[in-house]
Structures are given as structure tokens and as C-alpha cells.
PDB file of C-alpha atoms in Angstrom:
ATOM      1  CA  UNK Q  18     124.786 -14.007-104.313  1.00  0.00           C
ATOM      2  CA  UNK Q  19     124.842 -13.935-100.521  1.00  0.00           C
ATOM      3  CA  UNK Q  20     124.519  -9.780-100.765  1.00  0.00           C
ATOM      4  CA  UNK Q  21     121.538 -10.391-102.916  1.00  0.00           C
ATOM      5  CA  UNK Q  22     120.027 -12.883-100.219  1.00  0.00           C
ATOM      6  CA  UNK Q  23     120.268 -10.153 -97.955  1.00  0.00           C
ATOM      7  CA  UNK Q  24     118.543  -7.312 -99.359  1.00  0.00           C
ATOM      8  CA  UNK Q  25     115.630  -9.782-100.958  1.00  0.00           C
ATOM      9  CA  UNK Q  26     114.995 -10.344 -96.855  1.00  0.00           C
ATOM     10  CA  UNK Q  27     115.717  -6.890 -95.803  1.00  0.00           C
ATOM     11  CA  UNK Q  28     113.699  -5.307 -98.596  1.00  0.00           C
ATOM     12  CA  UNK Q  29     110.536  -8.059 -97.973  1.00  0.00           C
ATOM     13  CA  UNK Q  30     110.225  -6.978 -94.681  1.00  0.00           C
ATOM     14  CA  UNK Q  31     110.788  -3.596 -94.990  1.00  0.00           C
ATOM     15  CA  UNK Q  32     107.489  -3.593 -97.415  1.00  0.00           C
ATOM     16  CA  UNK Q  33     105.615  -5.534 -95.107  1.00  0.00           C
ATOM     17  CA  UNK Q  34     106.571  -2.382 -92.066  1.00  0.00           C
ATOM     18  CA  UNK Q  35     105.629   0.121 -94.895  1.00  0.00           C
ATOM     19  CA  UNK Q  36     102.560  -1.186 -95.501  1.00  0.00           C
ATOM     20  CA  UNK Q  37     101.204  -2.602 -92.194  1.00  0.00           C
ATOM     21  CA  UNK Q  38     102.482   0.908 -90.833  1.00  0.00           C
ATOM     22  CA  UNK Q  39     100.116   2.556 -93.412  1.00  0.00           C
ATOM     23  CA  UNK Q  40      97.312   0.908 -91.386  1.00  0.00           C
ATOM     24  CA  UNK Q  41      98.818   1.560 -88.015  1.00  0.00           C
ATOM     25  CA  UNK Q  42      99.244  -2.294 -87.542  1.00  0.00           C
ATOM     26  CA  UNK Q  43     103.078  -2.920 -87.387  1.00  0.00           C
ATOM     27  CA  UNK Q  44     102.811  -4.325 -84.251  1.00  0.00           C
ATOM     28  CA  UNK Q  45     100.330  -6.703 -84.630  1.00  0.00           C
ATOM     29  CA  UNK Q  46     102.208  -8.343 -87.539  1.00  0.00           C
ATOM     30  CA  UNK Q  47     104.751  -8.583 -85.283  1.00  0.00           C
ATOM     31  CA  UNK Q  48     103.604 -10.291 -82.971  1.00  0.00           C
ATOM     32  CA  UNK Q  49     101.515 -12.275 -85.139  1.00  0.00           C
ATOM     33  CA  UNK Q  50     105.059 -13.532 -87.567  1.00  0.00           C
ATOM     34  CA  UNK Q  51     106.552 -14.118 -84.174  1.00  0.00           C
ATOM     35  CA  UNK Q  52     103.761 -16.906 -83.078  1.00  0.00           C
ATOM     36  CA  UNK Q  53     104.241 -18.421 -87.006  1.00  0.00           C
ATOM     37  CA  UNK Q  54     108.188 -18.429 -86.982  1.00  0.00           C
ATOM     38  CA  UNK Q  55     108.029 -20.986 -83.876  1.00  0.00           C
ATOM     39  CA  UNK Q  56     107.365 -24.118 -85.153  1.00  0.00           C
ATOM     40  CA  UNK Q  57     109.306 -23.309 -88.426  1.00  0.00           C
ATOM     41  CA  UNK Q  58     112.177 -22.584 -86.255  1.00  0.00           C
ATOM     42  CA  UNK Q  59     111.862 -25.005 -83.818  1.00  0.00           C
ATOM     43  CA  UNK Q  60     111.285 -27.770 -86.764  1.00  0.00           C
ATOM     44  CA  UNK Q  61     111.573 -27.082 -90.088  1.00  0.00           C
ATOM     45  CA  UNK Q  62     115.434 -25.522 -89.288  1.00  0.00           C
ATOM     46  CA  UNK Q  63     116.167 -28.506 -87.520  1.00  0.00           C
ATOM     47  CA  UNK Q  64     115.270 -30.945 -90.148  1.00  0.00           C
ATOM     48  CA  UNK Q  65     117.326 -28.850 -93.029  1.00  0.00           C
ATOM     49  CA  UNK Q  66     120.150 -28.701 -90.490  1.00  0.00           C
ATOM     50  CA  UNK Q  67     120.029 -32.468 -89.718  1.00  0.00           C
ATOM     51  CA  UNK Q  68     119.580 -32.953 -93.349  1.00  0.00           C
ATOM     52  CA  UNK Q  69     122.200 -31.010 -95.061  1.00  0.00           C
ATOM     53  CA  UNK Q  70     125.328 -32.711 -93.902  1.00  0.00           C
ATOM     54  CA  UNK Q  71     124.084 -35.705 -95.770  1.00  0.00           C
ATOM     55  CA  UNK Q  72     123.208 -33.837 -98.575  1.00  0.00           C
ATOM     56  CA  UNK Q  73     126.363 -32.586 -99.084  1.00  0.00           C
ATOM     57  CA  UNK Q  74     128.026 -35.676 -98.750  1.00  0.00           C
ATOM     58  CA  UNK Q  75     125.891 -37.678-101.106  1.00  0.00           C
ATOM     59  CA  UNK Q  76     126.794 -34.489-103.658  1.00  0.00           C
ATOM     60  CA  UNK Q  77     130.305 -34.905-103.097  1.00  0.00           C
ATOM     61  CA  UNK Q  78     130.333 -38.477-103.646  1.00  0.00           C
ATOM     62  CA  UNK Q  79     128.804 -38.227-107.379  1.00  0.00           C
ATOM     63  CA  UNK Q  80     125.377 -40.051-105.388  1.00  0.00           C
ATOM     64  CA  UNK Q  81     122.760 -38.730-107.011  1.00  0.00           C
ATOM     65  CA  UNK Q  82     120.006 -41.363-106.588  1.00  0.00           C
ATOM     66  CA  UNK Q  83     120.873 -41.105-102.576  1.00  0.00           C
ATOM     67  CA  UNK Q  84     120.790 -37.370-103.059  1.00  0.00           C
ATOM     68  CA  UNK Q  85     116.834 -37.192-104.548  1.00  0.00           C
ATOM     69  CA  UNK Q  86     116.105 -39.961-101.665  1.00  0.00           C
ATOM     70  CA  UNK Q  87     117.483 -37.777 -99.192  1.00  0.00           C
ATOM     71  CA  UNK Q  88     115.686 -34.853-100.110  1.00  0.00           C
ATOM     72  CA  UNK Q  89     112.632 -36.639-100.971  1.00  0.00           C
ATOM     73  CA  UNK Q  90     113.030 -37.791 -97.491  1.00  0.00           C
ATOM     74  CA  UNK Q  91     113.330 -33.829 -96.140  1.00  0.00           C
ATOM     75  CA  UNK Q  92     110.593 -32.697 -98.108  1.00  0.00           C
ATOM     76  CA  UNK Q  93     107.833 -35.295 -96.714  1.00  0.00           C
ATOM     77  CA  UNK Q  94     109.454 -35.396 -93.223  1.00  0.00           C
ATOM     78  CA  UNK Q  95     109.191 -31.027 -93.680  1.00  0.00           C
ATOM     79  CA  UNK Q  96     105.034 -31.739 -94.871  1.00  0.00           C
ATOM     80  CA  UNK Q  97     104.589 -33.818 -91.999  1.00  0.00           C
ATOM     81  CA  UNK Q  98     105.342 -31.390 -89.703  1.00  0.00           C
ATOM     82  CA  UNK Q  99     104.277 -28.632 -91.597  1.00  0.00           C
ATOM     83  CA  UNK Q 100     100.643 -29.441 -91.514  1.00  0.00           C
ATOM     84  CA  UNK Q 101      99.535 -30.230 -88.337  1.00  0.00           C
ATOM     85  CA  UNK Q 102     101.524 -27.031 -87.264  1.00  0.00           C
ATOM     86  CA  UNK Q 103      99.452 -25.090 -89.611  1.00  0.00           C
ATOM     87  CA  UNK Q 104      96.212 -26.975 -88.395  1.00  0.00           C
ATOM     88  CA  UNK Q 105      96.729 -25.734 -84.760  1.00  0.00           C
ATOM     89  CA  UNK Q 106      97.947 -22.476 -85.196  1.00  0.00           C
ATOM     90  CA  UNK Q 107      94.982 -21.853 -87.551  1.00  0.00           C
ATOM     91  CA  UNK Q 108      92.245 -23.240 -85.255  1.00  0.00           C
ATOM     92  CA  UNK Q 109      94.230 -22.291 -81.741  1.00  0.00           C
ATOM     93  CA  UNK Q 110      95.174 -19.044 -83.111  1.00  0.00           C
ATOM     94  CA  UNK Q 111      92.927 -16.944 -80.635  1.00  0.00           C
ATOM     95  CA  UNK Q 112      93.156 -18.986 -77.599  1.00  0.00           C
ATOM     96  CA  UNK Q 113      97.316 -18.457 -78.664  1.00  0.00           C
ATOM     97  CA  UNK Q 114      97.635 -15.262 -79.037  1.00  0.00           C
ATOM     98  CA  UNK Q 115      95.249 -14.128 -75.724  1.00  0.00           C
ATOM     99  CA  UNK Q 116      97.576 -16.456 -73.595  1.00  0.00           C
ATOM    100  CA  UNK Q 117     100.672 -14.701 -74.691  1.00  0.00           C
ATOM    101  CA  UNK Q 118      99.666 -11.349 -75.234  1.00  0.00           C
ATOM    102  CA  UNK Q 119      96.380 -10.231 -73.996  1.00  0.00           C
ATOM    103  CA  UNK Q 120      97.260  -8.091 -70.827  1.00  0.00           C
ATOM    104  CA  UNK Q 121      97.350  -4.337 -70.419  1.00  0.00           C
ATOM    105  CA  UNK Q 122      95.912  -2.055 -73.422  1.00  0.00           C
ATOM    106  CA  UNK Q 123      96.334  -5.516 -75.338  1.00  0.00           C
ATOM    107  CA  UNK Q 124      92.904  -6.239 -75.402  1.00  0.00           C
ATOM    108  CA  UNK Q 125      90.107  -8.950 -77.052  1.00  0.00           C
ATOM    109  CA  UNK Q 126      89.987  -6.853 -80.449  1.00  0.00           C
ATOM    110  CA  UNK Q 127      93.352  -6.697 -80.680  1.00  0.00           C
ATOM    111  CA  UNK Q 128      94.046 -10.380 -80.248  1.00  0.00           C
ATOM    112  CA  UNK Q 129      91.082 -11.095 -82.759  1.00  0.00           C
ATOM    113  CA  UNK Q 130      92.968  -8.925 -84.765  1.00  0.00           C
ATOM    114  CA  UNK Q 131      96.837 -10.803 -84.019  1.00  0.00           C
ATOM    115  CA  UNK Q 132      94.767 -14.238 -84.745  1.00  0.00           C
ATOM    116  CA  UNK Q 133      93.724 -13.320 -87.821  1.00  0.00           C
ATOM    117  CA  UNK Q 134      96.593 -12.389 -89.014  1.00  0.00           C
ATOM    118  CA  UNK Q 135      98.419 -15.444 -88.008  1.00  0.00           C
ATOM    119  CA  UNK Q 136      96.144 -17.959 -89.701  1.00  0.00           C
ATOM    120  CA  UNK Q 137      97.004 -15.630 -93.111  1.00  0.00           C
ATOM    121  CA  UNK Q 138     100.553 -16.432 -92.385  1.00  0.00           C
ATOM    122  CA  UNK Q 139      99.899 -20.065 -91.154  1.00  0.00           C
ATOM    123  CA  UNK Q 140      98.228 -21.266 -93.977  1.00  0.00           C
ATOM    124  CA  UNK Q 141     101.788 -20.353 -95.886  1.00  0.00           C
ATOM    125  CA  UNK Q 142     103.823 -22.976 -93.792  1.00  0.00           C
ATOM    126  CA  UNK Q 143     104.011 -25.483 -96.334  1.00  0.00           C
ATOM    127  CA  UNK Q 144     105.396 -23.311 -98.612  1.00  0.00           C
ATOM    128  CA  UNK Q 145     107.711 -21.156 -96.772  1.00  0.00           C
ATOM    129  CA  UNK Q 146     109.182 -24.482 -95.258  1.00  0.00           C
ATOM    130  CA  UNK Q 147     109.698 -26.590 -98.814  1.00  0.00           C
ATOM    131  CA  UNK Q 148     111.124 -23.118 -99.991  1.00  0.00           C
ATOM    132  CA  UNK Q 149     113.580 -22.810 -97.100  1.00  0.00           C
ATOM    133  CA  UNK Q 150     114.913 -26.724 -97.271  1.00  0.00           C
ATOM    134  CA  UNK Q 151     114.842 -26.891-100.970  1.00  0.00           C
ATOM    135  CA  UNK Q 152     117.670 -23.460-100.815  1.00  0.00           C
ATOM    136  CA  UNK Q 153     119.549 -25.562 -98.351  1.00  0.00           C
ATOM    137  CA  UNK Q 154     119.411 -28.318-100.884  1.00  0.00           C
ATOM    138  CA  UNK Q 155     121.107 -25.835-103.603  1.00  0.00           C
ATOM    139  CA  UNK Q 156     123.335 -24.695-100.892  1.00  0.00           C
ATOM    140  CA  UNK Q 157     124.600 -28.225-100.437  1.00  0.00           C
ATOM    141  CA  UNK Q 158     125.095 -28.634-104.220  1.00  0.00           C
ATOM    142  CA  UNK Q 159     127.351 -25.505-104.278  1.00  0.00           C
ATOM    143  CA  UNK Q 160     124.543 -23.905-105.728  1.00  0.00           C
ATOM    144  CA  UNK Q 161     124.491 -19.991-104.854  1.00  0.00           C
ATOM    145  CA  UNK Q 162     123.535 -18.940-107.521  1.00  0.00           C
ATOM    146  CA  UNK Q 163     119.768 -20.272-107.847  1.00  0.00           C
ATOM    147  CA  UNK Q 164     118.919 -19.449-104.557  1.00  0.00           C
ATOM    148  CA  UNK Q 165     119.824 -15.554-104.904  1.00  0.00           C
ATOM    149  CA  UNK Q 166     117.786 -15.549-108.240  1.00  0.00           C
ATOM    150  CA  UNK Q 167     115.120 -17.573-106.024  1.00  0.00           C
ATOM    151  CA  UNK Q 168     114.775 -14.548-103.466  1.00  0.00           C
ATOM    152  CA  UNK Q 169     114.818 -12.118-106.174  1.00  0.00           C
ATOM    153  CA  UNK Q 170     111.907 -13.243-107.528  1.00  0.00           C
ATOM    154  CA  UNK Q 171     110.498 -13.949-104.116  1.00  0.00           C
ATOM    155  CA  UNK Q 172     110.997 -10.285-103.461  1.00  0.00           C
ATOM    156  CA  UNK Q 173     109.174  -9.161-107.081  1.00  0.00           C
ATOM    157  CA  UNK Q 174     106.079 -11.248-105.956  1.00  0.00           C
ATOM    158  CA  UNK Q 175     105.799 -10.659-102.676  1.00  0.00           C
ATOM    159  CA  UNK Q 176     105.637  -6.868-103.144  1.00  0.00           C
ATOM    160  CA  UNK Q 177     102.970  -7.144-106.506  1.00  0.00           C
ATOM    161  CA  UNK Q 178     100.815  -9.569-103.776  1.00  0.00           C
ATOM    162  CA  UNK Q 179     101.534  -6.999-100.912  1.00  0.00           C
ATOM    163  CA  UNK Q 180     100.273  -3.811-102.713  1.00  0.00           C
ATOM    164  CA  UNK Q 181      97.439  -5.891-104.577  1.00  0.00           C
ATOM    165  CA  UNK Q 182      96.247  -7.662-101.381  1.00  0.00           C
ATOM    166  CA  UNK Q 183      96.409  -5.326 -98.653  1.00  0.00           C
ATOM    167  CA  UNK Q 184      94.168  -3.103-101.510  1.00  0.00           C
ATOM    168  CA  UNK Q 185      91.642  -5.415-100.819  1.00  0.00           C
ATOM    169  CA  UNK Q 186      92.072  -7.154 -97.651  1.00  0.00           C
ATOM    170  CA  UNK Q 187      93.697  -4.320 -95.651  1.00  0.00           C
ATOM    171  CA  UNK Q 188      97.299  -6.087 -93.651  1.00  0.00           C
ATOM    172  CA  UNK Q 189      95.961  -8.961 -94.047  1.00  0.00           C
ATOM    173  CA  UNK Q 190      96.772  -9.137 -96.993  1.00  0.00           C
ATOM    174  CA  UNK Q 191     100.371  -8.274 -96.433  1.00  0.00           C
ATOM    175  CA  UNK Q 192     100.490 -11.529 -94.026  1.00  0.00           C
ATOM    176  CA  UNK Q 193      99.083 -13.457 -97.075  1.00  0.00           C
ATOM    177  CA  UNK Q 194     101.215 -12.003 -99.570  1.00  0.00           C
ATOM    178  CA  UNK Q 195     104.461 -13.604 -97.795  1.00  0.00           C
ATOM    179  CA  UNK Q 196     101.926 -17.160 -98.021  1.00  0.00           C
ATOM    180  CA  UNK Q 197     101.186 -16.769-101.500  1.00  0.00           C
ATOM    181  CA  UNK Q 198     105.149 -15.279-102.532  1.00  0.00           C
ATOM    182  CA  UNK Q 199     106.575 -18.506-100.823  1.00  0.00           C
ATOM    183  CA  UNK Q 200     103.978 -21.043-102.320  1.00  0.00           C
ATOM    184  CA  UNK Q 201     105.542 -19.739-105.401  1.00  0.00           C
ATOM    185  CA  UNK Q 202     108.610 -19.854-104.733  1.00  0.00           C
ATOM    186  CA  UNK Q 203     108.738 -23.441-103.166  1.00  0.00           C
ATOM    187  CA  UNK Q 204     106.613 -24.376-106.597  1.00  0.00           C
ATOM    188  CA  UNK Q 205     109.582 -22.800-108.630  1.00  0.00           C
ATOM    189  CA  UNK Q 206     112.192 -23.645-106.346  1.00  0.00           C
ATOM    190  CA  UNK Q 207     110.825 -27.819-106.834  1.00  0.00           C
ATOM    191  CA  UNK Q 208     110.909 -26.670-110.577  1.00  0.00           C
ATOM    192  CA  UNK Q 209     114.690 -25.868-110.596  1.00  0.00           C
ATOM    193  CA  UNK Q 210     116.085 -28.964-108.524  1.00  0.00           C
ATOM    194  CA  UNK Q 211     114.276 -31.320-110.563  1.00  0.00           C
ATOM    195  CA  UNK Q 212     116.206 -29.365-113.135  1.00  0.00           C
ATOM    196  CA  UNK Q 213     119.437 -30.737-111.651  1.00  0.00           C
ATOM    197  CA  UNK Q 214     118.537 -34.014-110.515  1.00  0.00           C
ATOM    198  CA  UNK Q 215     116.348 -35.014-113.623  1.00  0.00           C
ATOM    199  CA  UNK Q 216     113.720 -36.206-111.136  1.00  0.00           C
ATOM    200  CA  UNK Q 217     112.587 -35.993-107.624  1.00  0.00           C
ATOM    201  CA  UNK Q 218     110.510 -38.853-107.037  1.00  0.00           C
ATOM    202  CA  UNK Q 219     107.208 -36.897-107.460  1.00  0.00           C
ATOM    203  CA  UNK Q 220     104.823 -39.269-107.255  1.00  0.00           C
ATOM    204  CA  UNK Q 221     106.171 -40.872-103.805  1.00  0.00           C
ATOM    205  CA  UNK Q 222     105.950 -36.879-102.753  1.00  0.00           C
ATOM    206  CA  UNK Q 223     102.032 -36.499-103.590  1.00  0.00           C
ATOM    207  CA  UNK Q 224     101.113 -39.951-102.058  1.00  0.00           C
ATOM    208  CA  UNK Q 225     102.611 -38.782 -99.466  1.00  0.00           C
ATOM    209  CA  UNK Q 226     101.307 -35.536 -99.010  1.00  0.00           C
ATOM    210  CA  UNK Q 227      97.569 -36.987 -99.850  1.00  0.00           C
ATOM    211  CA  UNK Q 228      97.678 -39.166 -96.550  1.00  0.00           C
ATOM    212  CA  UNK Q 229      99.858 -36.217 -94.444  1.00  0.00           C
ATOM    213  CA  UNK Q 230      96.332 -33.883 -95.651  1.00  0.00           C
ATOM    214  CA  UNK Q 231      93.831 -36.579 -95.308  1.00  0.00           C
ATOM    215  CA  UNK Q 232      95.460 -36.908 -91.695  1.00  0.00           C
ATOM    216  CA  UNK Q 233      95.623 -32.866 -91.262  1.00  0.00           C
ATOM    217  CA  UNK Q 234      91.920 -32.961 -92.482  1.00  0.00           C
ATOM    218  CA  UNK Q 235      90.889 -35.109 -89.619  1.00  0.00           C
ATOM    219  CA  UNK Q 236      93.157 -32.954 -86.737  1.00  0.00           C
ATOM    220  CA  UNK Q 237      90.752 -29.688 -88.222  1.00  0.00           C
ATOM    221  CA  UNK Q 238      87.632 -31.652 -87.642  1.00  0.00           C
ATOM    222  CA  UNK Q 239      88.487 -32.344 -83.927  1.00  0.00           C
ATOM    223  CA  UNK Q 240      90.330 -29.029 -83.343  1.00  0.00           C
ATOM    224  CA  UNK Q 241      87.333 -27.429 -84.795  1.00  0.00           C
ATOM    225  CA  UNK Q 242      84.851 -29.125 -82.414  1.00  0.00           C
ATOM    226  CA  UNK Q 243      86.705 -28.926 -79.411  1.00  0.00           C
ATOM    227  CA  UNK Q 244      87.110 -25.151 -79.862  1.00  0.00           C
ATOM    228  CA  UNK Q 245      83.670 -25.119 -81.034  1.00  0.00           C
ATOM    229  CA  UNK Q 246      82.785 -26.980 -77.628  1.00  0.00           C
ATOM    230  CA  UNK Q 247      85.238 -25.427 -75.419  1.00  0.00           C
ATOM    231  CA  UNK Q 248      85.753 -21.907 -77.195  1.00  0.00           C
ATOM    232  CA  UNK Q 249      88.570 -19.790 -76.394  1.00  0.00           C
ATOM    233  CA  UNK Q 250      88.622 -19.248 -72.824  1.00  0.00           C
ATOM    234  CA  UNK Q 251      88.299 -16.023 -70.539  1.00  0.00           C
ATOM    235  CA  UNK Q 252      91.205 -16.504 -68.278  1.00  0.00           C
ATOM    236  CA  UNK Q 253      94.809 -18.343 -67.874  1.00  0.00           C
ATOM    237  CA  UNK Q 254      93.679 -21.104 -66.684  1.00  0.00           C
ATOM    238  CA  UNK Q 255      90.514 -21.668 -69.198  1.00  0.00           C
ATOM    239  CA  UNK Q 256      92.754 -20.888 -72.098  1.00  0.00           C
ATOM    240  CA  UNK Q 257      95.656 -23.213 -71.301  1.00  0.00           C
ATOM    241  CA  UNK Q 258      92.812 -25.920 -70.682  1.00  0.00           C
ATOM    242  CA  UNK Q 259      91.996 -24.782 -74.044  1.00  0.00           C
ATOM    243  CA  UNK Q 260      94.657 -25.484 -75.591  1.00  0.00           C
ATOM    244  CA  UNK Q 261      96.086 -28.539 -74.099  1.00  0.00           C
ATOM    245  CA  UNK Q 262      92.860 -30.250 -74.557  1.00  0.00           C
ATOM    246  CA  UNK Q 263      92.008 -29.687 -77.928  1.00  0.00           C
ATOM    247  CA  UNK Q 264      95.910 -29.558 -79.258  1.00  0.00           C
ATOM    248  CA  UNK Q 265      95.909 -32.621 -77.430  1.00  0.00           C
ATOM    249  CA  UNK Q 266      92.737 -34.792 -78.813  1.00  0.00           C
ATOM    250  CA  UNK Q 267      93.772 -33.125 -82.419  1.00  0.00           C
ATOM    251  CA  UNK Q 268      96.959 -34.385 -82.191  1.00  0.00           C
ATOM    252  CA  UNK Q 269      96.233 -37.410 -81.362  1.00  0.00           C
ATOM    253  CA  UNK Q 270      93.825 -37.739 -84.218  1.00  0.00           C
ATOM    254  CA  UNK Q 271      96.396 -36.901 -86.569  1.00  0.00           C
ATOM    255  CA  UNK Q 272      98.642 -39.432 -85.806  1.00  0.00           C
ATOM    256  CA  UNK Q 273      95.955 -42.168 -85.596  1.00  0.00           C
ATOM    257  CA  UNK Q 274      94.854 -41.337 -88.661  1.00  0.00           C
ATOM    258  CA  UNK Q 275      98.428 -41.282 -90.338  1.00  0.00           C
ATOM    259  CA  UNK Q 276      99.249 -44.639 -88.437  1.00  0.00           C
ATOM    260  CA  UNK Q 277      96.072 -45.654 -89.923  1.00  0.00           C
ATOM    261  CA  UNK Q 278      97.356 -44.572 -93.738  1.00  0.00           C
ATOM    262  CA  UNK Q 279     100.597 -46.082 -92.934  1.00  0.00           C
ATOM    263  CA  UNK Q 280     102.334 -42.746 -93.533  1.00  0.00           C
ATOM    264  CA  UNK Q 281     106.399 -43.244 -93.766  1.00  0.00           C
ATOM    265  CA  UNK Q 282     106.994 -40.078 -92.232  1.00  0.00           C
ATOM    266  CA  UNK Q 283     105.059 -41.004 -88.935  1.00  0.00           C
ATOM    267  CA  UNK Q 284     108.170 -44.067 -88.328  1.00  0.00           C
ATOM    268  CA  UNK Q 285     110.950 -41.605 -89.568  1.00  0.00           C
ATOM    269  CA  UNK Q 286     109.855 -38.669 -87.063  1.00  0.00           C
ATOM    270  CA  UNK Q 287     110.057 -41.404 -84.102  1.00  0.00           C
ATOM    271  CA  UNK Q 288     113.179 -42.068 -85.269  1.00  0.00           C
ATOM    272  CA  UNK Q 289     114.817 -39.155 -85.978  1.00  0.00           C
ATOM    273  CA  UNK Q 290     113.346 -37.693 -82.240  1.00  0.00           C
ATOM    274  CA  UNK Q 291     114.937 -40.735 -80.705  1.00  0.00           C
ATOM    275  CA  UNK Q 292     118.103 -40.566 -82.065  1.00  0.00           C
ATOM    276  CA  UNK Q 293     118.050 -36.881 -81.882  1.00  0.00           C
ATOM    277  CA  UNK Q 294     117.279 -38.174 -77.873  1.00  0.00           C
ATOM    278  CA  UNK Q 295     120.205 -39.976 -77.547  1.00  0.00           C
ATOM    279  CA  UNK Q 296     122.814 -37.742 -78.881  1.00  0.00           C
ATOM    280  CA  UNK Q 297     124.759 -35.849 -76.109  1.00  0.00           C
TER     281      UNK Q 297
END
């Protein structure tokens, strides 16, 4: 199983350099997956590798109602991170990717062209982080099996929504294909635990999710107006203004507005930051 893990990943982004090579943009996927991967890896890892421990443990004990809670737990703590992520890199994509990169023959087109496609792999976020806790869940079950047969199929879809979409949508499409591949995955991936664990507290997981996207909804409204506002910035200075500002207000209106919904996941985050605080 672990070989087949391996060339599902390997052979996913060896389409996406075929393709994006076929219209000389390599590069600015690149640098465009790079700017996605950092709040999924500063995050989303995190929270599967505080997680799993427990996970195991609860498995191992013959637990399975503490099991489901736990990974309820991961998969709304994973959405409430997920989405306000997504918001800012979607709406702060250009101001982003001109701080970091625009120098040199890196000019304004080509960072209109990086920001574009970084919101086509933000708005995937969700997805590709339910997908990668719930195959540290099977992982933690002893499960290597469904998670190989997972990233199989990840692999046939991403490559039918590759060709398909970049046919259309030029690379692009390519970034969205990965979106797309791991909405359906996590989708099927949900499908299979529940499979296991009979349930997994589903309707706790959309209420949740409603008031994490009613919260997300109002972060775009402000993030849209301050950019709107503000714009994107001509210089260093202007564009870190930029962002700071309206990641800031955004932010901020995000977590009023889940404090406001009395979202669960807003008092677990605290928690989990301040404990992850105090640990040496």
C-alpha cells in the first residue's frame, strides 16, 4: 500500500508538470502550490499530528464512540481553519504573490497570472485538508489499505479533470483539477469511515460547517471591500499595508461573527493554541 501511495503522488504531479509545461507555465504553478501548501502545512498537518495519537489510542482501546468524537472534533477544528485560509488567499492572492515574488523579469502579468492560479487551488482547501486527516484517521485504525485505494482513485480523477479542464480553461484548469480530485476524494474518503464507524456524527458536522461558512461569508465581504478600497498596492510598503489591514479587519470579522454563532471550534482553537503554548 505505501508503494502505491507513492506513485499516486509522484504520478499526480508529474501530470500536472506535463501539462502546465505544455503551456510553458510550470513555474507559475509552482510558485502558485507553494503559496497554497502554507497554511495546510502550517495547520492542517499540525492538527492531524496532534490528533492522531489519540486516535490511535481510542482504536486500541475498543472506544469507538470517543473515536467518531475525536475525529468529529478534527474534522470541524480542520473546517475552521480551512476556510478563512481559503478566504484570504482567494481575496489577498495578488497583493500575496507581488510581495513574494514580483521582482526582476517577475512582473505584474505574471503575478496576475500566479494569483489566479492560486485561488483555483485555494478554493480546494477544504477538501484536500478533510482528505488528508480523514487518511490519517485510517492510518490510526491500521487501515492501509483504504487509503492506497483512496489515492488510486485520486490519481484516476485528477488526470480525467486535468486533461478535461486545462482543454477548456488552459493550467488553470490543472490547479482546479487537484480542487475538484480532492473534493472527491474527501467526499469518498467521509463515505468509507462512516463505513467503519457506522456513523460520524453528521449532522453536528454540517451545523457546524453552516456557521464556520456563514462566518467565512462575512470575512469575504470585508476582505472584498478593503481590497476593493485599498487595492493591491504598488510597492513593499503599500502591499504589506495591504495585507495586514484587510487580513486584519477580515479576520477579525470572522471570529466576531463565529463568537456571535457560538461556533465550538472558535473555544477549541484557543485551547488547543494555548496548550500547544505551554508545552516545552
Amino acid at each position: 500500500p505505501m508503494l502505491v501511495l507513492v506513485a499516486a503522488s509522484v504520478g499526480v504531479q508529474a501530470v500536472a508538470y506535463l501539462i502546465s509545461t505544455s503551456f510553458n507555465a510550470a513555474p507559475q504553478l509552482y510558485y502558485a502550490f507553494t503559496i497554497f501548501s502554507l497554511p495546510y502545512g502550517v495547520f492542517v498537518v499540525a492538527i492531524a499530528t496532534a490528533l492522531m495519537p489519540e486516535l490511535s489510542e481510542k482504536y486500541s482501546r475498543g472506544d469507538t464512540e470517543g473515536y467518531r468524537d475525536t475525529l468529529s472534533f478534527g474534522l470541524r477544528l480542520v473546517a475552521f481553519v480551512a476556510i478563512p485560509s481559503t478566504v484570504g488567499l482567494v481575496v489577498l492572492a495578488e497583493p500575496t504573490i507581488a510581495l513574494l515574488y514580483e521582482r526582476g523579469e517577475f512582473g505584474p502579468q505574471a503575478t496576475q497570472e500566479v494569483a489566479a492560479l492560486l485561488v483555483a487551488y485555494s478554493v480546494g482547501l477544504l477538501g484536500y485538508s478533510a482528505y488528508f486527516l480523514l487518511v490519517r484517521a485510517f492510518y490510526s485504525r491500521q487501515n492501509t489499505m483504504t487509503p492506497a485505494l483512496l489515492n488510486v482513485v485520486l490519481f484516476a480523477v485528477y488526470v480525467a479533470l486535468a486533461y478535461g479542464l486545462s482543454r477548456l480553461l488552459g493550467v488553470i484548469g490543472v490547479a482546479l483539477a487537484l480542487s475538484g480530485a480532492n473534493a472527491v476524494l474527501a467526499l469518498v474518503g467521509l463515505a468509507a469511515m462512516r463505513r467503519e464507524t457506522k456513523r460520524l456524527d453528521g449532522r453536528r458536522l454540517l451545523r457546524s460547517l453552516a456557521k464556520i461558512l456563514a462566518a467565512g461569508a462575512a470575512m469575504y465581504v470585508v476582505a472584498w471591500g478593503g481590497t476593493t478600497l485599498l487595492g493591491v498596492g504598488s510597492g513593499l510598503l503599500e502591499r504589506l499595508l495591504v495585507i495586514a489591514v484587510v487580513g486584519g479587519a477580515s479576520l477579525a470579522a470572522y471570529l466576531g461573527v463565529a463568537f456571535l454563532l457560538r461556533t465550538e471550534e472558535l473555544s477549541s482553537a484557543v485551547a488547543l493554541l494555548r496548550r500547544r503554548g505551554t508545552e516545552p
